């Protein structure tokens, strides 16, 4: 809730009748401000006060829901300018462009990628999210035909894009029930488009110069429609960064409701160069983009961009983790070396990549230490001898190997003696390198020596 | 009502640092707003790109460089001078001599061999300032870097990384032989500040220091580097902490190009798509994140990534 206890108190009936369960109206207001009670507990608040309080309790940036079922996403509802201040909550949607002037083969190939390109990373699926269908031809028939085709062939949400209100009206009919997006309302046509979007339960991009937004969004909200996304007509990287920053700051720091909406960045209009396009898209992900539209859906582009989205939107207070267990890398067998480390996703990624690069078949054993790095887990008492030893015995690595040697990270060399004792005579504890970068050389030498 | 740009007020300013000397000297820093926020501050110097020249020739594929990058340098990988010249053709603002081969766990090349490499680069590029980057081996770097400083006195070059475990020797030589130091701390605001203070206490002016907050790649910890740089920048600019008002350097190419996303061939991982574009994007996206977080010197490798990043720097800071 955005209001302070005193501000809320001013809106209350001031009867001090205690029916809400609090001794006074002021006490009730204080509890409300902290989110510890609900407004409905006071039977006497006026409708006007209710409306004011409801508005004040809305998030400063509107959350817009797009898509349905497994392909439903929310954008907006962000609370901070810098991810370290809390976290970024709702990652932007990666949109892929389909033009009604492209031939069938191009469309089909892209659609196949759009549906199929996907990667798994620490339990997250990396992929594109939104089909952006553009009426480039100016022909409403071609546009709706393509739209229908894409709708019939994907479960993912669609954004229909045209300058022609009549074409958009038809498009809205096709998209009804999908929670898709219409692009775009302008100063000239917004009244009509808001009605269309409302009737078909779609969200609506408002395309307007940044100065005009303050004038237009309140009028749209007044019509009872709030699922607005802003395209401030930035068509180069610099303007895009600035506009996205202005919108975010106006909403959060100036509490300007007129700018409290997610943004839409048409990256494909900013360059014809594939690398540059994806690099600008990455900037949009870091700096406040809501919908980010690129021209194609190649796996080699979606992979790095989706990793960017995952990284920037990782909660800085909650490290990403991987599951505890045994990970075979480079097809290990019963003679292959065994490496032990923690389940902090970053540690896992770096160590796994180093082992992979070494091309040495290896068993990587991951221990659950609540997602801490090697040294952090060691200082927290979680990656220590009397925890590692029982884990090694329990995890079942002994069944996969003939030898009994485990390699531990060099940074915890100090635990090797105690770990050796805990594990018993059968086992041998080997101290690895400190840095993962040195793992390839280390493993090659190790294997040569132990042959 | 007219539109008012929502501006922030900053109390502090980051030091302007000069690397090299004469006409070709490169200036960085000197800015007084958060990165890319040219609408509310002055950025007299844009971020610069330093391209890498290695002291040992990389190999193609497997444990070496993927084709995209290898091809671009294949004619020159055994000739540091020619390699450096090629970097200038590709648009490098400075040259970074990477002394990976001095690492005792690699080829364990001697300080004398490193000096030879630097000499060849210097002869080839004239007054273009150099960054000399060690192998990240604490012991070896504090032997090799001072030896190079002594061999090329008063060039005002930038040497790094100097860490808590070896900054004393490196800093003392920088003072003695007229060079700059890049201090490297591990993804922590307080450690970054502490290292600046330690270096200054030894007698090197903070006008001769840049900060490496530890650089991670996209997919391998970029979010840590990104956020610690934003936090350090806010401390420097918003809180006017004069022990943190130093520009950043990011040794990013090494990190980006060792990721599995950059390294795996199409045969090894068909679902990942074409390898060259993938690797170049791992580098260029890492770079744009670091620019957004406030980097002043980006150590880069692939010419296509460099071209795109230089274009974007020019646009974003125009
Ligand atoms: C971020 C961080 C945190 C985060 C946690 C993040 C996380 N998920 O772990 C937070 C803020 C929560 C934290 C807390 C603490 N931390 Co802390 N933290 C760090 C920091 C800055 C980075 C850690 C990191 O992410 N490293 C990156 C990962 C990838 O590194 P890694 O797991 O070690 O893996 C590398 C190598 O070990 C190697 N490797 C890994 N596995 C294997 C296996 C083999 C076989 C081989 C060969 C190699 C290998 O590969 C990787 C790459 O090279 C470090 C400083 C530093 N630079 O390490 C301090 C640090 C680890 N923390 C420290 C401490 C003391 C703590 C606290 C006790 C209190 C404190 N001072 O903050 C608490 C403990 C937590 C608790 N609950 O009690 C100290 C540890 C001191 C020591 N030498 O023991 C450090 C070193 C900082 C310092 N210099 O004081 N910490
Ligand atoms: S019920 Fe309403 S009027 Fe009565 S004390 Fe509580 S807040 Fe005040």
mmCIF file with all atom_site columns, C-alpha atoms in Angstrom, chain B residues 52-129:
data_model
loop_
_atom_site.group_PDB
_atom_site.id
_atom_site.type_symbol
_atom_site.label_atom_id
_atom_site.label_alt_id
_atom_site.label_comp_id
_atom_site.label_asym_id
_atom_site.label_entity_id
_atom_site.label_seq_id
_atom_site.pdbx_PDB_ins_code
_atom_site.Cartn_x
_atom_site.Cartn_y
_atom_site.Cartn_z
_atom_site.occupancy
_atom_site.B_iso_or_equiv
_atom_site.pdbx_formal_charge
_atom_site.auth_seq_id
_atom_site.auth_comp_id
_atom_site.auth_asym_id
_atom_site.auth_atom_id
_atom_site.pdbx_PDB_model_num
ATOM 1  C CA . UNK B 1 52  ? 43.331 -8.474  -27.101 1.00 0.00 ? 52  UNK B CA 1
ATOM 2  C CA . UNK B 1 53  ? 46.699 -9.659  -28.359 1.00 0.00 ? 53  UNK B CA 1
ATOM 3  C CA . UNK B 1 54  ? 47.880 -12.909 -26.756 1.00 0.00 ? 54  UNK B CA 1
ATOM 4  C CA . UNK B 1 55  ? 51.419 -13.917 -25.938 1.00 0.00 ? 55  UNK B CA 1
ATOM 5  C CA . UNK B 1 56  ? 50.712 -17.465 -27.096 1.00 0.00 ? 56  UNK B CA 1
ATOM 6  C CA . UNK B 1 57  ? 48.892 -18.377 -30.288 1.00 0.00 ? 57  UNK B CA 1
ATOM 7  C CA . UNK B 1 58  ? 45.389 -19.712 -29.687 1.00 0.00 ? 58  UNK B CA 1
ATOM 8  C CA . UNK B 1 59  ? 44.305 -23.002 -31.200 1.00 0.00 ? 59  UNK B CA 1
ATOM 9  C CA . UNK B 1 60  ? 41.273 -23.548 -33.380 1.00 0.00 ? 60  UNK B CA 1
ATOM 10 C CA . UNK B 1 61  ? 38.256 -25.206 -31.774 1.00 0.00 ? 61  UNK B CA 1
ATOM 11 C CA . UNK B 1 62  ? 38.389 -27.865 -29.068 1.00 0.00 ? 62  UNK B CA 1
ATOM 12 C CA . UNK B 1 63  ? 40.034 -25.983 -26.232 1.00 0.00 ? 63  UNK B CA 1
ATOM 13 C CA . UNK B 1 64  ? 40.962 -23.017 -28.368 1.00 0.00 ? 64  UNK B CA 1
ATOM 14 C CA . UNK B 1 65  ? 39.013 -20.383 -30.226 1.00 0.00 ? 65  UNK B CA 1
ATOM 15 C CA . UNK B 1 66  ? 35.869 -21.091 -32.210 1.00 0.00 ? 66  UNK B CA 1
ATOM 16 C CA . UNK B 1 67  ? 36.071 -20.452 -35.975 1.00 0.00 ? 67  UNK B CA 1
ATOM 17 C CA . UNK B 1 68  ? 34.357 -17.020 -35.881 1.00 0.00 ? 68  UNK B CA 1
ATOM 18 C CA . UNK B 1 69  ? 37.175 -15.509 -33.910 1.00 0.00 ? 69  UNK B CA 1
ATOM 19 C CA . UNK B 1 70  ? 40.050 -17.673 -35.044 1.00 0.00 ? 70  UNK B CA 1
ATOM 20 C CA . UNK B 1 71  ? 39.514 -16.872 -38.733 1.00 0.00 ? 71  UNK B CA 1
ATOM 21 C CA . UNK B 1 72  ? 39.677 -13.143 -38.069 1.00 0.00 ? 72  UNK B CA 1
ATOM 22 C CA . UNK B 1 73  ? 43.216 -13.426 -36.705 1.00 0.00 ? 73  UNK B CA 1
ATOM 23 C CA . UNK B 1 74  ? 44.531 -16.603 -38.258 1.00 0.00 ? 74  UNK B CA 1
ATOM 24 C CA . UNK B 1 75  ? 47.254 -14.856 -40.323 1.00 0.00 ? 75  UNK B CA 1
ATOM 25 C CA . UNK B 1 76  ? 48.674 -12.985 -37.360 1.00 0.00 ? 76  UNK B CA 1
ATOM 26 C CA . UNK B 1 77  ? 48.392 -15.248 -34.311 1.00 0.00 ? 77  UNK B CA 1
ATOM 27 C CA . UNK B 1 78  ? 52.108 -15.926 -34.269 1.00 0.00 ? 78  UNK B CA 1
ATOM 28 C CA . UNK B 1 79  ? 53.059 -12.293 -34.663 1.00 0.00 ? 79  UNK B CA 1
ATOM 29 C CA . UNK B 1 80  ? 51.965 -10.032 -31.784 1.00 0.00 ? 80  UNK B CA 1
ATOM 30 C CA . UNK B 1 81  ? 52.917 -6.894  -33.733 1.00 0.00 ? 81  UNK B CA 1
ATOM 31 C CA . UNK B 1 82  ? 50.869 -7.767  -36.798 1.00 0.00 ? 82  UNK B CA 1
ATOM 32 C CA . UNK B 1 83  ? 48.072 -8.931  -34.548 1.00 0.00 ? 83  UNK B CA 1
ATOM 33 C CA . UNK B 1 84  ? 47.995 -5.579  -32.748 1.00 0.00 ? 84  UNK B CA 1
ATOM 34 C CA . UNK B 1 85  ? 47.919 -3.714  -36.057 1.00 0.00 ? 85  UNK B CA 1
ATOM 35 C CA . UNK B 1 86  ? 45.016 -5.844  -37.168 1.00 0.00 ? 86  UNK B CA 1
ATOM 36 C CA . UNK B 1 87  ? 43.156 -4.907  -33.995 1.00 0.00 ? 87  UNK B CA 1
ATOM 37 C CA . UNK B 1 88  ? 43.586 -1.242  -34.861 1.00 0.00 ? 88  UNK B CA 1
ATOM 38 C CA . UNK B 1 89  ? 42.153 -1.951  -38.311 1.00 0.00 ? 89  UNK B CA 1
ATOM 39 C CA . UNK B 1 90  ? 39.188 -3.557  -36.590 1.00 0.00 ? 90  UNK B CA 1
ATOM 40 C CA . UNK B 1 91  ? 38.607 -0.342  -34.646 1.00 0.00 ? 91  UNK B CA 1
ATOM 41 C CA . UNK B 1 92  ? 40.326 -0.937  -31.301 1.00 0.00 ? 92  UNK B CA 1
ATOM 42 C CA . UNK B 1 93  ? 40.915 2.205   -29.231 1.00 0.00 ? 93  UNK B CA 1
ATOM 43 C CA . UNK B 1 94  ? 43.724 0.532   -27.304 1.00 0.00 ? 94  UNK B CA 1
ATOM 44 C CA . UNK B 1 95  ? 45.573 -2.756  -27.319 1.00 0.00 ? 95  UNK B CA 1
ATOM 45 C CA . UNK B 1 96  ? 45.451 -5.165  -24.380 1.00 0.00 ? 96  UNK B CA 1
ATOM 46 C CA . UNK B 1 97  ? 48.402 -7.536  -24.246 1.00 0.00 ? 97  UNK B CA 1
ATOM 47 C CA . UNK B 1 98  ? 47.117 -10.694 -22.570 1.00 0.00 ? 98  UNK B CA 1
ATOM 48 C CA . UNK B 1 99  ? 49.903 -12.595 -20.875 1.00 0.00 ? 99  UNK B CA 1
ATOM 49 C CA . UNK B 1 100 ? 47.995 -15.830 -20.404 1.00 0.00 ? 100 UNK B CA 1
ATOM 50 C CA . UNK B 1 101 ? 51.097 -17.764 -21.443 1.00 0.00 ? 101 UNK B CA 1
ATOM 51 C CA . UNK B 1 102 ? 53.004 -16.635 -18.355 1.00 0.00 ? 102 UNK B CA 1
ATOM 52 C CA . UNK B 1 103 ? 50.709 -18.674 -16.110 1.00 0.00 ? 103 UNK B CA 1
ATOM 53 C CA . UNK B 1 104 ? 52.699 -21.455 -14.415 1.00 0.00 ? 104 UNK B CA 1
ATOM 54 C CA . UNK B 1 105 ? 49.723 -23.732 -15.098 1.00 0.00 ? 105 UNK B CA 1
ATOM 55 C CA . UNK B 1 106 ? 49.938 -22.875 -18.806 1.00 0.00 ? 106 UNK B CA 1
ATOM 56 C CA . UNK B 1 107 ? 53.210 -22.340 -20.706 1.00 0.00 ? 107 UNK B CA 1
ATOM 57 C CA . UNK B 1 108 ? 54.917 -20.650 -17.756 1.00 0.00 ? 108 UNK B CA 1
ATOM 58 C CA . UNK B 1 109 ? 56.590 -18.100 -20.022 1.00 0.00 ? 109 UNK B CA 1
ATOM 59 C CA . UNK B 1 110 ? 59.175 -15.880 -18.391 1.00 0.00 ? 110 UNK B CA 1
ATOM 60 C CA . UNK B 1 111 ? 59.067 -12.149 -17.753 1.00 0.00 ? 111 UNK B CA 1
ATOM 61 C CA . UNK B 1 112 ? 61.725 -11.746 -20.462 1.00 0.00 ? 112 UNK B CA 1
ATOM 62 C CA . UNK B 1 113 ? 59.503 -13.475 -22.995 1.00 0.00 ? 113 UNK B CA 1
ATOM 63 C CA . UNK B 1 114 ? 56.601 -11.252 -21.964 1.00 0.00 ? 114 UNK B CA 1
ATOM 64 C CA . UNK B 1 115 ? 58.779 -8.172  -22.441 1.00 0.00 ? 115 UNK B CA 1
ATOM 65 C CA . UNK B 1 116 ? 59.606 -9.361  -25.956 1.00 0.00 ? 116 UNK B CA 1
ATOM 66 C CA . UNK B 1 117 ? 55.924 -9.624  -26.800 1.00 0.00 ? 117 UNK B CA 1
ATOM 67 C CA . UNK B 1 118 ? 55.181 -6.172  -25.434 1.00 0.00 ? 118 UNK B CA 1
ATOM 68 C CA . UNK B 1 119 ? 58.114 -4.783  -27.376 1.00 0.00 ? 119 UNK B CA 1
ATOM 69 C CA . UNK B 1 120 ? 56.786 -6.161  -30.641 1.00 0.00 ? 120 UNK B CA 1
ATOM 70 C CA . UNK B 1 121 ? 53.348 -4.740  -29.976 1.00 0.00 ? 121 UNK B CA 1
ATOM 71 C CA . UNK B 1 122 ? 54.753 -1.349  -29.082 1.00 0.00 ? 122 UNK B CA 1
ATOM 72 C CA . UNK B 1 123 ? 56.901 -1.252  -32.218 1.00 0.00 ? 123 UNK B CA 1
ATOM 73 C CA . UNK B 1 124 ? 53.861 -2.080  -34.317 1.00 0.00 ? 124 UNK B CA 1
ATOM 74 C CA . UNK B 1 125 ? 51.360 0.358   -32.866 1.00 0.00 ? 125 UNK B CA 1
ATOM 75 C CA . UNK B 1 126 ? 53.573 3.293   -31.929 1.00 0.00 ? 126 UNK B CA 1
ATOM 76 C CA . UNK B 1 127 ? 51.980 5.621   -29.417 1.00 0.00 ? 127 UNK B CA 1
ATOM 77 C CA . UNK B 1 128 ? 48.685 3.783   -29.052 1.00 0.00 ? 128 UNK B CA 1
ATOM 78 C CA . UNK B 1 129 ? 48.483 3.164   -25.300 1.00 0.00 ? 129 UNK B CA 1
#
